[in-house]
Structure formats: C-alpha cells, structure tokens
Amino acid sequence: AGTVKADRETGPDHEGDDDDDDDGGGTAAGGRTMLVKVPWAEPHSRFTALFESFAVEVMGACRTLTEAARLLKISWDQAQRIMERAVARGLARRQEVVIPHIGIDEKSFGKGHDYATVVLDPARECVHDLGPGRTAEATVRLLERCLPDPEIRLQVSAAVMDMSAAFAAAVRQTLPSAVIVYDRFHVSKLLNTAVDQVRRAEHRRLSAQGDSTLKNTRYHWLTGPENLEPQKLEELEALFARNAVVARAWTDRENFASFWDCSTEEESMTFFKVWERKVNRRKGLQPMKKVAATLRRHLGGLINYITHPLTNGLAEGINSLIAVLKGAARGLRNFSNFRVRVLFFLGKLDMLPAV
C-alpha cells in the first residue's frame, strides 16, 4: 500500500497526441510502470499507516503475536513485519538521544549458552539496544551500533555493570569518557553465594556427626535481617549461638554493606582494607576470602560508586520481563525476532507511523 502502480499505455495511435497528456494520463515513455509514493502508507508496506498504528496498539496489548494476528485478521508473518517496521521506525527517531549513563547486562535467549548483551538506559528505565554474544568484541559492536555518533559516545559519563572483564574492556575502548561502576547488587549476590557455600560446608560437616541444626536454614542466612519476620529473626539469633562459622560469614556480609555509605575515596579505601583484613584472618571461610580477593581486584570500579551512585537494579526487572516475553513466545530462538520483541515492549520507542 506504500506505493501504487501507474500504468501508461503508449503506441502508434497515441504518438504526438497532446490531448492525452492534457487528460492526465502522464508521459511515461515506453509503457513502463512506475511506483508512486502515497501519503497514506509507508513504502513497501501492504497496509495503510492508520491500520499499522492500530496494529501496533493491538500488539502492545496482546500477550502473544499470534493472538494479535488473530484479532487483526492477518497472518503471523504480516504481524511480525509490522512489528519490525515499528521498531525500526522508533530506533530511527531515537538516533540523537544523549544517554549520560548506561547499564550493561547479559541475558540468555536460547538453549545452552546463547547469550545476548543488553544496553540499558537507566534515566529512561528502558532497554536501549541489545546484540548477540557477550564477548568484548560483541559488546563493542553493540555500543557502536546503538550509539553511532562518536560525539554522543563521548557524553556517556558512566557505565554500570557486573564484574565482566569483557564488558569493561568494551567500555574502555568505545566510551572513553565513561567511568566503570561495578553493580552493588552483583556484589551482594557474590557475598550471599559465599555465605551459602559456608553454610552448606558446615551443614555437611555437622550432618556427618548427626547434627541437623543447619538444615532448612538457607532463608534465615540469606535474607537481610530487616526483611525477616520476628519469628525468623529469633530463629536466626538461636542459629548464631549454635554455629559460629556461618555466623562470622554472615557478619562479614552485613558489615560490607557500610562500604556503600562511604563519602570519599579515602574513606572507602580505608574501610575496605579493614574489612578485608578481618575476613582474611578468619578460619574456615575460604568462600568469603575468595570474594574479598575478587573485590580487591575490582576495587576501583566499586569506589566509583561514590561519585556515580548507579546500580543495575533496572536489569533485574528487565530480565524478568524478558523472561515473560520469551515464555509467551515459546522460546524466541531466532535472535533477530528476540531483539525486535524486547525493543518493541521494553525500548520505550516512538513507533507509530505518521498518519
């Protein structure tokens, strides 16, 4: 519908006939067919702009593309093409947007080890773009594509991420003005994992002696005390009295939370040294010591949180929504379709055609 054919029949009876030209028939020589752009549809679209606008609204309200296609009385492929054009339209309109901070995260999109790298816009709370792979090279390609203007890339002042060496290398290469901020929620996850590893090791040791004290206590140790019900809090206090090893790991995790309250680089450095020294002096806490060594290697990015208090908390919510999209579409193993879905629903794009 975006273009229409204009046929012009010419022949011996029409040669030199000025009246035919005056009647609006045109002067297309040789009888060729021309494609003429029309104001009520986009080029190469089989639908009017008004219908595509309606279709975009319907697809945004439906749980699956199949459901939307059924309501619109079009095929799944036609609905997919409308969605693709909508996303392309939205991305074209967003090219010059300045993003002062970005978030980078990974998300599985297929079976096995198929991963995508997701670039987030924390200020607008949306997905800016995503690309296949999670290597440094793949992340560089993604950043250069979603931020094509070098001047725009220079205005990105911070990038928050987990402790991926690939992500950090890509940011250093592509965003020269951006400081790297390691996500505090990722740090909390590492500390929680260490506490649970200590708990499980102690549980195995005690179980061999017939002591089941730590059985079914994972929730007690991994939930912040401020979030525990009164009864669970009392049970945790009893566990403290009966198992000092896990209690020490729990205490080290809780103590580290004060790192994020430091107001200067010097204060945070001093805090970390004291905390690290205490952890390394304890016996039987190898998982916690391993985390302390990891944090030491990434300390610069942790300290950057002081000047750029950013987190990737948005990524957790986005990942949950992406999982819902995958489930509704039963997999989305094709990355191109996966990208279109994510940007359509989570990109906050201006996707409606001009009508």
mmCIF file with all atom_site columns, C-alpha atoms in Angstrom, residues 105-107 120 183 185-186 189 312-322:
data_model
loop_
_atom_site.group_PDB
_atom_site.id
_atom_site.type_symbol
_atom_site.label_atom_id
_atom_site.label_alt_id
_atom_site.label_comp_id
_atom_site.label_asym_id
_atom_site.label_entity_id
_atom_site.label_seq_id
_atom_site.pdbx_PDB_ins_code
_atom_site.Cartn_x
_atom_site.Cartn_y
_atom_site.Cartn_z
_atom_site.occupancy
_atom_site.B_iso_or_equiv
_atom_site.pdbx_formal_charge
_atom_site.auth_seq_id
_atom_site.auth_comp_id
_atom_site.auth_asym_id
_atom_site.auth_atom_id
_atom_site.pdbx_PDB_model_num
ATOM 1  C CA . ASP A 1 105 ? 23.963 -6.770  31.404 1.00 0.00 ? 105 ASP A CA 1
ATOM 2  C CA . GLU A 1 106 ? 23.702 -10.211 29.843 1.00 0.00 ? 106 GLU A CA 1
ATOM 3  C CA . LYS A 1 107 ? 20.630 -12.308 29.170 1.00 0.00 ? 107 LYS A CA 1
ATOM 4  C CA . LEU A 1 120 ? 20.116 -0.160  29.366 1.00 0.00 ? 120 LEU A CA 1
ATOM 5  C CA . ASP A 1 183 ? 26.978 -3.001  40.408 1.00 0.00 ? 183 ASP A CA 1
ATOM 6  C CA . PHE A 1 185 ? 23.662 -5.742  43.727 1.00 0.00 ? 185 PHE A CA 1
ATOM 7  C CA . HIS A 1 186 ? 26.116 -8.007  41.927 1.00 0.00 ? 186 HIS A CA 1
ATOM 8  C CA . LYS A 1 189 ? 24.982 -11.645 45.154 1.00 0.00 ? 189 LYS A CA 1
ATOM 9  C CA . ASN A 1 312 ? 21.919 -2.293  37.644 1.00 0.00 ? 312 ASN A CA 1
ATOM 10 C CA . GLY A 1 313 ? 18.766 -2.891  39.642 1.00 0.00 ? 313 GLY A CA 1
ATOM 11 C CA . LEU A 1 314 ? 16.845 -1.993  36.482 1.00 0.00 ? 314 LEU A CA 1
ATOM 12 C CA . ALA A 1 315 ? 18.428 -5.018  34.802 1.00 0.00 ? 315 ALA A CA 1
ATOM 13 C CA . GLU A 1 316 ? 16.801 -7.402  37.266 1.00 0.00 ? 316 GLU A CA 1
ATOM 14 C CA . GLY A 1 317 ? 13.348 -6.091  36.430 1.00 0.00 ? 317 GLY A CA 1
ATOM 15 C CA . ILE A 1 318 ? 14.124 -6.033  32.710 1.00 0.00 ? 318 ILE A CA 1
ATOM 16 C CA . ASN A 1 319 ? 15.389 -9.616  32.807 1.00 0.00 ? 319 ASN A CA 1
ATOM 17 C CA . SER A 1 320 ? 12.163 -10.729 34.461 1.00 0.00 ? 320 SER A CA 1
ATOM 18 C CA . LEU A 1 321 ? 10.118 -9.029  31.743 1.00 0.00 ? 321 LEU A CA 1
ATOM 19 C CA . ILE A 1 322 ? 12.309 -10.546 29.020 1.00 0.00 ? 322 ILE A CA 1
#
